[in-house]
Each structure stands twice: as structure tokens, then as C-alpha cells.
GROMACS .gro file of C-alpha atoms in nm:
model
  491
    1MET     CA    1  18.765   7.975   5.814
    2LYS     CA    2  18.674   8.176   5.527
    3LYS     CA    3  18.672   7.877   5.296
    4PHE     CA    4  18.442   7.690   5.551
    5LYS     CA    5  18.187   7.972   5.538
    6LYS     CA    6  18.215   7.958   5.151
    7VAL     CA    7  18.129   7.582   5.154
    8SER     CA    8  17.835   7.654   5.399
    9LEU     CA    9  17.683   7.950   5.204
   10ARG     CA   10  17.708   7.682   4.881
   11ILE     CA   11  17.539   7.405   5.077
   12LEU     CA   12  17.291   7.662   5.199
   13PHE     CA   13  17.216   7.788   4.848
   14ALA     CA   14  17.206   7.466   4.715
   15LEU     CA   15  16.911   7.353   4.975
   16LEU     CA   16  16.732   7.676   4.934
   17LEU     CA   17  16.760   7.585   4.560
   18LEU     CA   18  16.610   7.261   4.597
   19TYR     CA   19  16.326   7.365   4.842
   20VAL     CA   20  16.259   7.637   4.535
   21VAL     CA   21  16.278   7.379   4.287
   22LEU     CA   22  16.045   7.154   4.485
   23LEU     CA   23  15.803   7.429   4.530
   24ILE     CA   24  15.709   7.400   4.186
   25PRO     CA   25  15.332   7.321   4.123
   26ASP     CA   26  15.250   6.981   3.946
   27GLY     CA   27  15.148   7.008   3.589
   28LYS     CA   28  14.801   6.946   3.493
   29SER     CA   29  14.726   6.540   3.438
   30LYS     CA   30  14.789   6.443   3.069
   31GLY     CA   31  14.566   6.161   3.138
   32GLN     CA   32  14.229   6.146   2.902
   33ILE     CA   33  13.965   6.237   3.127
   34VAL     CA   34  13.649   6.026   3.088
   35LEU     CA   35  13.321   6.249   3.187
   36ALA     CA   36  12.934   6.129   3.210
   37ASN     CA   37  12.665   6.277   3.034
   38GLN     CA   38  12.417   6.241   3.286
   39ARG     CA   39  12.255   6.432   3.555
   40SER     CA   40  12.280   6.310   3.972
   41PHE     CA   41  11.984   6.176   4.123
   42GLU     CA   42  11.777   6.425   4.357
   43TRP     CA   43  11.514   6.308   4.574
   44HIS     CA   44  11.326   6.639   4.598
   45ASN     CA   45  11.143   6.527   4.916
   46ASP     CA   46  11.209   6.756   5.180
   47SER     CA   47  10.853   6.808   5.257
   48VAL     CA   48  10.777   6.443   5.320
   49TRP     CA   49  11.088   6.404   5.524
   50MET     CA   50  10.967   6.664   5.766
   51GLU     CA   51  10.616   6.530   5.766
   52LEU     CA   52  10.737   6.210   5.874
   53GLU     CA   53  10.922   6.330   6.169
   54GLN     CA   54  10.624   6.540   6.225
   55THR     CA   55  10.423   6.196   6.244
   56PHE     CA   56  10.668   6.027   6.479
   57ASN     CA   57  10.642   6.305   6.720
   58ARG     CA   58  10.287   6.245   6.710
   59THR     CA   59  10.319   5.909   6.781
   60GLN     CA   60  10.514   5.990   7.130
   61LEU     CA   61  10.194   6.094   7.263
   62ALA     CA   62   9.969   5.795   7.135
   63ASN     CA   63   9.898   5.498   7.324
   64GLU     CA   64   9.994   5.119   7.241
   65ALA     CA   65   9.650   5.010   7.106
   66SER     CA   66   9.645   5.286   6.899
   67LEU     CA   67   9.942   5.253   6.734
   68ASP     CA   68   9.937   4.845   6.708
   69SER     CA   69   9.591   4.932   6.518
   70THR     CA   70   9.756   5.181   6.296
   71ILE     CA   71  10.051   4.965   6.244
   72ALA     CA   72   9.850   4.680   6.163
   73LEU     CA   73   9.631   4.861   5.903
   74ILE     CA   74   9.900   4.960   5.729
   75SER     CA   75  10.098   4.696   5.678
   76ARG     CA   76   9.782   4.466   5.620
   77LYS     CA   77   9.755   4.702   5.319
   78LEU     CA   78  10.131   4.648   5.212
   79GLU     CA   79  10.075   4.275   5.218
   80ALA     CA   80   9.793   4.272   4.999
   81ASP     CA   81   9.966   4.505   4.769
   82LEU     CA   82  10.290   4.288   4.738
   83SER     CA   83  10.081   3.984   4.724
   84LYS     CA   84   9.904   4.126   4.396
   85LEU     CA   85  10.227   4.238   4.229
   86LYS     CA   86  10.353   3.874   4.265
   87SER     CA   87  10.125   3.743   4.014
   88GLY     CA   88  10.344   3.841   3.710
   89ASN     CA   89  10.636   4.010   3.574
   90VAL     CA   90  10.580   4.409   3.639
   91PRO     CA   91  10.673   4.668   3.426
   92VAL     CA   92  10.930   4.926   3.595
   93GLU     CA   93  10.671   5.192   3.519
   94ASP     CA   94  10.404   5.010   3.738
   95ALA     CA   95  10.287   5.307   3.973
   96ARG     CA   96  10.208   5.027   4.256
   97LEU     CA   97  10.566   4.957   4.274
   98THR     CA   98  10.662   5.312   4.436
   99ASP     CA   99  10.327   5.272   4.604
  100ILE     CA  100  10.450   5.002   4.841
  101GLN     CA  101  10.724   5.222   4.889
  102GLU     CA  102  10.521   5.527   5.027
  103GLY     CA  103  10.322   5.301   5.248
  104PHE     CA  104  10.646   5.143   5.382
  105PHE     CA  105  10.741   5.532   5.427
  106LEU     CA  106  10.419   5.615   5.606
  107LEU     CA  107  10.451   5.300   5.834
  108ALA     CA  108  10.832   5.379   5.940
  109PRO     CA  109  10.743   5.645   6.237
  110TYR     CA  110  10.509   5.405   6.359
  111VAL     CA  111  10.723   5.139   6.381
  112ALA     CA  112  10.995   5.349   6.561
  113ALA     CA  113  10.763   5.427   6.833
  114ARG     CA  114  10.653   5.067   6.886
  115HIS     CA  115  10.994   4.856   6.863
  116ASN     CA  116  10.822   4.507   6.890
  117ALA     CA  117  10.691   4.591   6.519
  118ILE     CA  118  11.048   4.618   6.382
  119PRO     CA  119  11.097   4.273   6.315
  120ALA     CA  120  10.853   4.230   6.087
  121PHE     CA  121  10.908   4.585   5.926
  122ILE     CA  122  11.243   4.442   5.870
  123ASP     CA  123  11.115   4.129   5.704
  124PHE     CA  124  10.872   4.300   5.466
  125TYR     CA  125  11.156   4.549   5.336
  126ASN     CA  126  11.364   4.182   5.277
  127ARG     CA  127  11.124   4.059   5.105
  128TYR     CA  128  11.040   4.346   4.887
  129ARG     CA  129  11.392   4.372   4.777
  130VAL     CA  130  11.428   4.016   4.670
  131PHE     CA  131  11.134   4.081   4.484
  132ILE     CA  132  11.267   4.389   4.317
  133LYS     CA  133  11.574   4.238   4.247
  134GLN     CA  134  11.386   3.934   4.063
  135GLN     CA  135  11.166   4.148   3.881
  136SER     CA  136  11.468   4.390   3.735
  137GLN     CA  137  11.578   4.099   3.535
  138HIS     CA  138  11.317   4.189   3.284
  139TRP     CA  139  11.371   4.559   3.294
  140ASP     CA  140  11.605   4.776   3.046
  141ILE     CA  141  11.847   4.816   3.354
  142ASN     CA  142  12.050   5.127   3.149
  143ALA     CA  143  11.748   5.315   3.101
  144ILE     CA  144  11.756   5.639   3.351
  145ALA     CA  145  11.393   5.541   3.454
  146THR     CA  146  11.474   5.183   3.546
  147ARG     CA  147  11.782   5.321   3.729
  148ASN     CA  148  11.592   5.586   3.945
  149THR     CA  149  11.310   5.328   4.023
  150ILE     CA  150  11.542   5.056   4.172
  151TYR     CA  151  11.737   5.328   4.358
  152THR     CA  152  11.452   5.465   4.539
  153LEU     CA  153  11.338   5.158   4.600
  154LEU     CA  154  11.604   4.933   4.752
  155TYR     CA  155  11.816   5.234   4.915
  156GLY     CA  156  11.542   5.460   4.985
  157MET     CA  157  11.366   5.209   5.190
  158ARG     CA  158  11.691   5.062   5.366
  159GLN     CA  159  11.723   5.426   5.497
  160ALA     CA  160  11.409   5.412   5.624
  161VAL     CA  161  11.495   5.057   5.806
  162GLU     CA  162  11.776   5.254   5.966
  163GLU     CA  163  11.607   5.537   6.079
  164VAL     CA  164  11.361   5.300   6.258
  165LEU     CA  165  11.679   5.126   6.397
  166LEU     CA  166  11.851   5.424   6.512
  167GLN     CA  167  11.534   5.510   6.753
  168ASN     CA  168  11.581   5.168   6.917
  169GLU     CA  169  11.845   5.209   7.169
  170LYS     CA  170  11.662   4.946   7.439
  171GLU     CA  171  11.699   4.618   7.230
  172ASN     CA  172  12.005   4.509   7.065
  173TYR     CA  173  11.884   4.385   6.730
  174PRO     CA  174  12.132   4.128   6.566
  175ALA     CA  175  12.423   4.297   6.344
  176ALA     CA  176  12.328   4.036   6.059
  177MET     CA  177  12.043   4.037   5.910
  178MET     CA  178  11.959   3.751   5.622
  179VAL     CA  179  11.795   3.882   5.323
  180SER     CA  180  11.738   3.575   5.049
  181GLU     CA  181  11.871   3.204   4.967
  182GLU     CA  182  12.090   3.130   4.657
  183ASN     CA  183  12.211   2.805   4.674
  184SER     CA  184  12.586   2.745   4.599
  185PHE     CA  185  12.800   2.464   4.572
  186THR     CA  186  13.118   2.634   4.614
  187PRO     CA  187  13.290   2.616   4.939
  188SER     CA  188  13.201   2.805   5.231
  189THR     CA  189  13.327   3.005   5.543
  190THR     CA  190  13.161   3.226   5.820
  191ILE     CA  191  13.215   3.603   5.820
  192PHE     CA  192  13.035   3.824   6.080
  193GLY     CA  193  12.840   3.520   6.172
  194ILE     CA  194  12.704   3.490   5.782
  195GLU     CA  195  12.790   3.188   5.580
  196VAL     CA  196  12.983   3.347   5.238
  197HIS     CA  197  13.071   3.090   4.984
  198SER     CA  198  13.386   3.151   4.714
  199GLY     CA  199  13.296   3.380   4.463
  200ASP     CA  200  13.078   3.586   4.690
  201LEU     CA  201  13.087   3.977   4.669
  202LEU     CA  202  13.144   4.158   5.010
  203VAL     CA  203  13.027   4.546   4.925
  204SER     CA  204  13.159   4.756   5.284
  205ARG     CA  205  13.182   5.078   5.413
  206GLY     CA  206  13.476   5.152   5.576
  207GLY     CA  207  13.521   5.452   5.853
  208ALA     CA  208  13.804   5.661   5.706
  209GLU     CA  209  13.681   5.996   5.551
  210VAL     CA  210  13.745   5.891   5.190
  211SER     CA  211  13.529   5.615   5.250
  212ALA     CA  212  13.251   5.846   5.274
  213LEU     CA  213  13.353   6.002   4.954
  214ILE     CA  214  13.322   5.716   4.755
  215SER     CA  215  13.028   5.615   4.889
  216ARG     CA  216  12.843   5.943   4.806
  217GLY     CA  217  13.051   6.080   4.532
  218ASN     CA  218  12.825   5.939   4.294
  219ASP     CA  219  12.534   6.006   4.085
  220TYR     CA  220  12.326   5.744   4.297
  221PRO     CA  221  12.468   5.807   4.663
  222GLY     CA  222  12.481   5.510   4.808
  223ASN     CA  223  12.620   5.322   5.147
  224PHE     CA  224  12.932   5.123   5.039
  225SER     CA  225  13.271   5.204   4.940
  226HIS     CA  226  13.482   4.896   4.908
  227VAL     CA  227  13.441   4.556   4.700
  228ALA     CA  228  13.610   4.249   4.829
  229LEU     CA  229  13.599   3.901   4.659
  230VAL     CA  230  13.585   3.570   4.857
  231TYR     CA  231  13.812   3.307   4.775
  232ILE     CA  232  13.774   2.949   4.964
  233GLU     CA  233  14.071   2.707   4.875
  234GLU     CA  234  13.882   2.370   4.828
  235LYS     CA  235  14.096   2.099   4.980
  236THR     CA  236  14.163   2.281   5.317
  237ASN     CA  237  13.886   2.493   5.315
  238GLN     CA  238  14.091   2.789   5.382
  239PRO     CA  239  13.934   3.125   5.295
  240TYR     CA  240  14.082   3.479   5.185
  241LEU     CA  241  13.967   3.779   5.063
  242ILE     CA  242  14.074   3.966   4.763
  243GLU     CA  243  14.081   4.333   4.767
  244ALA     CA  244  14.295   4.646   4.637
  245HIS     CA  245  14.369   4.922   4.871
  246ILE     CA  246  14.489   5.246   4.814
  247GLU     CA  247  14.766   5.209   5.039
  248LYS     CA  248  14.907   4.864   4.868
  249GLY     CA  249  14.711   4.791   4.556
  250VAL     CA  250  14.575   4.435   4.543
  251ALA     CA  251  14.602   4.218   4.829
  252ILE     CA  252  14.522   3.894   4.985
  253ALA     CA  253  14.362   3.917   5.374
  254SER     CA  254  14.275   3.636   5.598
  255VAL     CA  255  13.924   3.662   5.753
  256GLN     CA  256  14.065   3.755   6.041
  257GLN     CA  257  14.236   4.046   5.871
  258TYR     CA  258  13.909   4.138   5.712
  259GLU     CA  259  13.700   4.150   6.016
  260GLN     CA  260  13.992   4.368   6.206
  261ASP     CA  261  13.966   4.621   5.933
  262LYS     CA  262  13.708   4.864   6.061
  263LYS     CA  263  13.346   4.831   5.888
  264LEU     CA  264  13.067   5.021   5.941
  265ARG     CA  265  12.843   4.802   5.745
  266PHE     CA  266  12.892   4.532   5.451
  267MET     CA  267  12.662   4.294   5.226
  268VAL     CA  268  12.686   3.989   5.084
  269LEU     CA  269  12.597   3.943   4.705
  270ARG     CA  270  12.599   3.636   4.516
  271LEU     CA  271  12.549   3.548   4.145
  272ARG     CA  272  12.180   3.417   4.056
  273ASN     CA  273  12.180   3.011   4.017
  274ASP     CA  274  11.914   3.090   3.690
  275LEU     CA  275  12.209   3.285   3.522
  276PRO     CA  276  12.280   3.091   3.184
  277ALA     CA  277  12.647   3.105   3.239
  278MET     CA  278  12.581   2.968   3.615
  279LYS     CA  279  12.355   2.652   3.464
  280ALA     CA  280  12.671   2.573   3.257
  281ASP     CA  281  12.893   2.592   3.539
  282SER     CA  282  12.772   2.620   3.908
  283MET     CA  283  13.171   2.648   4.005
  284LEU     CA  284  13.194   2.970   3.795
  285PRO     CA  285  13.212   3.165   4.098
  286HIS     CA  286  13.504   2.964   4.270
  287LYS     CA  287  13.716   2.968   3.978
  288ALA     CA  288  13.696   3.345   3.911
  289ALA     CA  289  13.795   3.393   4.247
  290LYS     CA  290  14.059   3.151   4.219
  291GLN     CA  291  14.193   3.334   3.899
  292MET     CA  292  14.199   3.646   4.074
  293TYR     CA  293  14.374   3.489   4.398
  294ASP     CA  294  14.628   3.318   4.189
  295MET     CA  295  14.668   3.664   3.987
  296ALA     CA  296  14.732   3.851   4.345
  297LEU     CA  297  14.981   3.611   4.438
  298SER     CA  298  15.224   3.614   4.123
  299LYS     CA  299  15.269   3.966   4.100
  300HIS     CA  300  15.234   4.292   4.219
  301ILE     CA  301  14.913   4.486   4.109
  302PRO     CA  302  14.902   4.863   4.183
  303TYR     CA  303  14.587   5.049   4.278
  304ASP     CA  304  14.433   5.210   4.014
  305PHE     CA  305  14.364   5.559   4.099
  306LYS     CA  306  14.257   5.646   3.763
  307MET     CA  307  13.930   5.418   3.806
  308ASN     CA  308  13.977   5.295   3.471
  309TYR     CA  309  13.786   4.925   3.491
  310LYS     CA  310  13.867   4.881   3.095
  311ASP     CA  311  14.246   4.857   3.189
  312SER     CA  312  14.373   4.583   3.414
  313SER     CA  313  14.741   4.679   3.453
  314ALA     CA  314  14.638   4.836   3.790
  315LEU     CA  315  14.283   4.771   3.965
  316PHE     CA  316  14.093   4.913   4.201
  317CYS     CA  317  13.849   4.737   4.422
  318SER     CA  318  13.557   4.707   4.193
  319GLU     CA  319  13.823   4.574   3.936
  320VAL     CA  320  13.899   4.295   4.157
  321ALA     CA  321  13.563   4.160   4.123
  322SER     CA  322  13.457   4.264   3.786
  323PHE     CA  323  13.804   4.152   3.623
  324GLY     CA  324  13.799   3.810   3.774
  325TYR     CA  325  13.444   3.734   3.650
  326LYS     CA  326  13.456   3.890   3.325
  327LYS     CA  327  13.763   3.633   3.259
  328ASN     CA  328  13.488   3.364   3.288
  329GLY     CA  329  13.225   3.554   3.064
  330VAL     CA  330  13.028   3.754   3.339
  331GLN     CA  331  13.010   4.125   3.314
  332LEU     CA  332  12.937   4.261   3.626
  333TRP     CA  333  12.781   4.639   3.661
  334GLN     CA  334  12.565   4.573   3.368
  335MET     CA  335  12.498   4.944   3.431
  336VAL     CA  336  12.796   5.139   3.461
  337SER     CA  337  12.850   5.398   3.755
  338THR     CA  338  12.867   5.789   3.630
  339ILE     CA  339  12.992   6.095   3.820
  340SER     CA  340  12.848   6.371   3.676
  341SER     CA  341  12.864   6.664   3.913
  342GLN     CA  342  13.121   6.887   3.833
  343GLY     CA  343  13.255   6.978   4.178
  344VAL     CA  344  13.310   6.599   4.260
  345VAL     CA  345  13.441   6.534   3.933
  346ASN     CA  346  13.696   6.826   4.036
  347TRP     CA  347  13.774   6.703   4.370
  348LEU     CA  348  13.801   6.326   4.253
  349ASN     CA  349  14.043   6.429   3.992
  350ASP     CA  350  14.229   6.589   4.251
  351PHE     CA  351  14.320   6.250   4.373
  352GLY     CA  352  14.382   6.106   4.074
  353VAL     CA  353  14.054   5.972   3.926
  354GLU     CA  354  14.031   6.012   3.546
  355ASN     CA  355  13.741   5.792   3.448
  356PHE     CA  356  13.393   5.913   3.554
  357VAL     CA  357  13.209   5.656   3.366
  358THR     CA  358  13.321   5.382   3.585
  359GLN     CA  359  13.217   5.104   3.874
  360MET     CA  360  13.131   5.247   4.191
  361PRO     CA  361  13.087   4.939   4.479
  362SER     CA  362  12.738   5.090   4.566
  363ASP     CA  363  12.618   5.041   4.229
  364LEU     CA  364  12.674   4.673   4.253
  365GLU     CA  365  12.353   4.607   4.457
  366TYR     CA  366  12.153   4.703   4.180
  367ASP     CA  367  12.298   4.448   3.903
  368PRO     CA  368  12.018   4.218   3.827
  369GLN     CA  369  12.262   3.933   3.807
  370LEU     CA  370  12.319   3.931   4.188
  371ALA     CA  371  12.091   3.822   4.485
  372VAL     CA  372  12.125   3.974   4.802
  373ILE     CA  373  12.239   3.724   5.059
  374ALA     CA  374  12.257   3.914   5.389
  375GLU     CA  375  12.357   4.231   5.534
  376TRP     CA  376  12.585   4.330   5.831
  377ARG     CA  377  12.529   4.656   6.015
  378ASP     CA  378  12.708   4.770   6.326
  379GLN     CA  379  12.455   4.918   6.535
  380GLN     CA  380  12.693   5.103   6.773
  381THR     CA  381  12.865   5.267   6.459
  382LEU     CA  382  12.546   5.325   6.223
  383PHE     CA  383  12.488   5.668   6.342
  384LYS     CA  384  12.838   5.728   6.288
  385ASP     CA  385  12.786   5.631   5.929
  386HIS     CA  386  12.494   5.881   5.922
  387ILE     CA  387  12.673   6.178   6.007
  388ASP     CA  388  12.970   6.068   5.762
  389ASN     CA  389  12.759   6.070   5.520
  390ALA     CA  390  12.584   6.358   5.596
  391VAL     CA  391  12.915   6.580   5.635
  392MET     CA  392  13.018   6.448   5.303
  393ASP     CA  393  12.647   6.516   5.108
  394ALA     CA  394  12.735   6.892   5.271
  395LEU     CA  395  13.099   6.927   5.137
  396LEU     CA  396  13.004   6.794   4.795
  397GLU     CA  397  12.764   7.074   4.788
  398LYS     CA  398  13.015   7.313   4.852
  399ALA     CA  399  13.226   7.123   4.590
  400ASN     CA  400  12.952   7.168   4.337
  401SER     CA  401  12.943   7.571   4.431
  402GLY     CA  402  13.309   7.602   4.342
  403LYS     CA  403  13.534   7.512   4.642
  404GLU     CA  404  13.853   7.360   4.560
  405ILE     CA  405  14.042   7.150   4.785
  406SER     CA  406  14.376   7.367   4.877
  407TYR     CA  407  14.680   7.265   5.062
  408ASN     CA  408  14.984   7.437   5.204
  409ILE     CA  409  15.221   7.476   4.931
  410TRP     CA  410  15.494   7.553   5.196
  411GLN     CA  411  15.478   7.194   5.297
  412LEU     CA  412  15.490   7.072   4.951
  413PRO     CA  413  15.910   7.045   4.890
  414ILE     CA  414  15.900   6.837   5.255
  415VAL     CA  415  15.654   6.591   5.152
  416ARG     CA  416  15.766   6.559   4.800
  417LEU     CA  417  16.103   6.426   4.972
  418VAL     CA  418  15.916   6.160   5.205
  419LYS     CA  419  15.749   6.079   4.875
  420GLY     CA  420  16.083   5.990   4.706
  421TYR     CA  421  16.116   5.752   5.018
  422CYS     CA  422  15.854   5.620   4.976
  423MET     CA  423  15.903   5.518   4.613
  424ILE     CA  424  16.180   5.360   4.730
  425LYS     CA  425  16.008   5.164   4.955
  426ASN     CA  426  15.744   5.039   4.679
  427LEU     CA  427  16.034   4.921   4.435
  428PHE     CA  428  16.082   4.683   4.739
  429GLY     CA  429  15.723   4.611   4.791
  430GLN     CA  430  15.662   4.767   5.106
  431PRO     CA  431  15.356   4.966   5.160
  432SER     CA  432  15.456   5.335   5.256
  433LEU     CA  433  15.298   5.651   5.457
  434ILE     CA  434  15.208   5.802   5.051
  435PRO     CA  435  15.037   5.527   4.869
  436GLU     CA  436  15.222   5.442   4.533
  437GLY     CA  437  15.020   5.610   4.280
  438MET     CA  438  14.926   5.910   4.464
  439SER     CA  439  15.155   6.232   4.423
  440ALA     CA  440  15.291   6.470   4.725
  441THR     CA  441  15.055   6.729   4.626
  442GLN     CA  442  14.759   6.465   4.646
  443ALA     CA  443  14.901   6.331   4.943
  444LEU     CA  444  14.853   6.720   5.093
  445LYS     CA  445  14.497   6.763   4.965
  446ASN     CA  446  14.414   6.435   5.090
  447GLN     CA  447  14.540   6.590   5.426
  448THR     CA  448  14.306   6.881   5.343
  449PHE     CA  449  14.023   6.693   5.267
  450VAL     CA  450  14.037   6.506   5.598
  451ALA     CA  451  14.092   6.797   5.801
  452MET     CA  452  13.778   6.962   5.674
  453HIS     CA  453  13.531   6.658   5.686
  454VAL     CA  454  13.658   6.588   6.082
  455THR     CA  455  13.623   6.920   6.170
  456ALA     CA  456  13.279   6.968   6.019
  457LYS     CA  457  13.169   6.608   6.153
  458ASN     CA  458  13.290   6.713   6.511
  459LYS     CA  459  13.037   7.023   6.462
  460VAL     CA  460  12.754   6.773   6.387
  461GLU     CA  461  12.795   6.559   6.649
  462LYS     CA  462  12.772   6.837   6.888
  463LEU     CA  463  12.456   6.974   6.733
  464ALA     CA  464  12.329   6.608   6.711
  465ALA     CA  465  12.397   6.557   7.092
  466ASP     CA  466  12.207   6.888   7.145
  467PHE     CA  467  11.892   6.827   6.953
  468THR     CA  468  11.892   6.468   7.139
  469ARG     CA  469  11.886   6.621   7.482
  470GLU     CA  470  11.652   6.850   7.358
  471ASN     CA  471  11.367   6.603   7.125
  472TYR     CA  472  11.465   6.301   7.324
  473TYR     CA  473  11.528   6.131   7.002
  474LYS     CA  474  11.789   6.107   6.758
  475PRO     CA  475  11.796   6.341   6.429
  476PRO     CA  476  11.677   6.160   6.143
  477TYR     CA  477  11.946   6.173   5.822
  478TRP     CA  478  11.747   6.510   5.703
  479GLN     CA  479  11.818   6.678   6.020
  480LEU     CA  480  12.198   6.579   5.998
  481VAL     CA  481  12.222   6.732   5.649
  482LYS     CA  482  12.092   7.030   5.772
  483PHE     CA  483  12.356   7.033   6.038
  484ALA     CA  484  12.631   6.958   5.826
  485GLN     CA  485  12.534   7.228   5.588
  486THR     CA  486  12.564   7.510   5.908
  487ALA     CA  487  12.889   7.311   5.992
  488VAL     CA  488  13.082   7.363   5.677
  489SER     CA  489  12.950   7.726   5.578
  490GLU     CA  490  13.096   7.794   5.921
  491LYS     CA  491  13.440   8.018   5.901
   0.00000   0.00000   0.00000
């Protein structure tokens, strides 16, 4: 009996010792941190947004004839201004570019109140962004002034379109919106009702909390968190999507799997036909896609948590696109992405990111080598996208004021044991609960991060519902941000 007790005590002591050892925090990362020497873009336009909302409130009392007259007047001026710009190359500093944007913003609250004007409103935006994309080929894309202008025009005007769409619940506008035509000779298929070609790039936004972080944790906060490369087998016409996932590294998905993976939006981008590389070989995009497809089939490529686009031993989603094209002589992301806010840097570094001069999915839209072919938004979840973004913006403000992502240290030993089991599964090529490349500490911090976002989001959803009941319209984005700031400040 005494011998049994001694053995039991030894086992208990060994387990306790193991638990204590497993409680030892991770050491600091030994990786080389690559920091950006930039500043995050800031709008500083709160007074403009509030004035637009007040205009929208006034339109509720206006009669249809008055609304139609105002819409026609502003629209005629916008069309005339765009027509004048199209006479030649326009320098990026030309004030007429932002004048059109301001006129478009001015038009938005009237269109939101007069839903039959929405198609023309969207059509103007699409034509204008095609024009901006074409003009950007002649601009110094790495100059801060250029980046600011392109961002405010393309992203800002998209936001205006979405604010208008969100006030329209009576009519169901098609989720797929065609933007421009760019001929392609590569094999094609259809995704979400949009024709895509082999070599096309699909930037999308997922529904997970980390997707919001990737979209917004950027010097130019955007709408997209993921990039997939389309490959279509030329003999069978079988389509595939090559992607990099946190959970399993680089993987190949069918169209059905891609569509089933929750998406709030996506955009189709295609290499321009007039590029020298495309003139020399019109099948270049297809060759780039096939090389990445073959590479994904030939070996396991882990996910690159460091986001080092210069090292191809592991790949994050943007690298799948850029690496394939780079091997064929085309450098995507002509302007690198930067993440400069210290709080955002700290949070991302908590999850293993070491490179803050990198390639972010949202910034791919601004590459002048690429044409925007189409955009797809899930009308039912567009408002969720805006709430997720607003919550993330508020959380990142907290990060920049010094808030850290904590974790339950007492759970660390258990999660480390789980991580050990996950590593064994990874050795046999199987996905696991804790992704390959993510430590137990990072997994616990991710758990905290998700809980922070979900808690704040639930509060914002309630505040938004109250606002809608009281005001008879959905709160615009700037109101959602205020709700989110309140939500994340509550104890």
C-alpha cells in the first residue's frame, strides 16, 4: 500500500512538474522584424459624412419630382466633368479627379432615397474606376500622394455605393456587377455568375474575425482578406482555385468548395492585355496558374505566418498569386503594402507576422497592371461586412492606444499538449485544430481576439437595430464606428 502511494505521489509530482514546465511563457521571436516607415491613411472627413447623413434625412421629406431634378442636375455635371477628363492623360494631382468624387458623394444621399436611380449611380462609378485604373498606368504608383488619391477614389466611392445599396431593401439588385471587359484567351469557367479565366485573381473577404483584421490592419484599410488564383485545365476545362489557408497551407479547391467557403464579397482582377509581357505571350496568366497548380500538387507548402513575400518556402495567400506571376516575369503589387500603426504591428506580431512591408490582399486592386473585371457582394451579408469592419477599426484604435491581447496562462499547458498532437497530425499531412506554424500561445491569443470581436459585434448589432427602429434607416458606416467605439470601451 505504501509503495502504491509512493508511486502515486511520484506520478502526481511528475504531472505537476510537467504542468509547471508547460506554464513557462514563450520567448521572444528571434525572427528579423521588417517594419514600415510610413503613416496610416486617415480620412479626417467626419463633418462631411455627418452632412451627407443630414442630407439623406432631408430627402425623406422631399417629393419624387424634386429628387429626380436634383439627381439629374448632379449627374449631368458628373458626366460632363468625366467627359472633359477623358480627352487625354490626367496627372494625379489634377483637382478635377477629387471634384468628381465629391460630386459623387453629394449625389449619394439623393440616390439612396430614390432607388430607381441606383443602376445609373453604380454604372457611373464603374466607368469612373475603369478610367482611374487606366490613368494610374501613367502615375508614380509608389508616391504617397498617388496612393492616397487612388485609394480615396476607388475605395471611397465603393463605400458610397454600398451605403446606397444598404438603404435599399425593397428591391433585390444582382450580387454580381460587371465592371470592365478585358479579353482573355485562356480557358474560362463561371463562379458566382461571373465568367473567370485561367490566371485571373480573385480577392475576397471571408466571414471569420481574422478576415476583418487582415482587411483593416493595413495602412490603407480595405475590403478584402484573401487572394485565390484561378487555374483551368485546358484539355478537360476543369477549374481549380489555388489558395493558401492558415489551417492547411497551400491547397487546391474546386469551384464548389470555393463557393461553399463563406464569402461576404469578392472581386475578379485580370492582367491587362496591353502589358508588354502579355503582348509577347497572351497565355502568360494560364502558365503562371499552371505552375502554381503543379507546385501545390508536388509538395506540401506550409502557410507563411511571417508574411515574408521574398521567401517562397512557405506562402501566404497573396504570395500564391505573386510568386506564380513573378516566375513568369510579372511583378504584382507594384506598390508594396505597409502596416505602420504600432498597435496593429503588435497584434499581428502576436500571431507570428514579422514583415510589415508585405503584400496585402486589398492593395492588389490598386495595381495598375490589373483590370477590375467584376465585383460580387452578398446583399444579405453586406451589412455584416460593415459591422465587422467597424468593430475591427474600433479594436485597432484600442491596440494603438496600448491594449494588448491577453490569454489565460493556466490553459497554456493543456493547449501545448493539444499542439503536440496537432504537430503529429501535420507530419502525416493532415489539418489540425491548431494550424501548422501557430504556437499554443498564439492559439490562445487568437481565442481572446475572437472573443473580443464577437462581444463587441453583438453590442454593435443591438445598437444598430435600435438605431434603425428609431430612425427608419440603417446606420451608415460612421455611425457603426461610433457604436463600435462605445462597445469596445465598455467593461
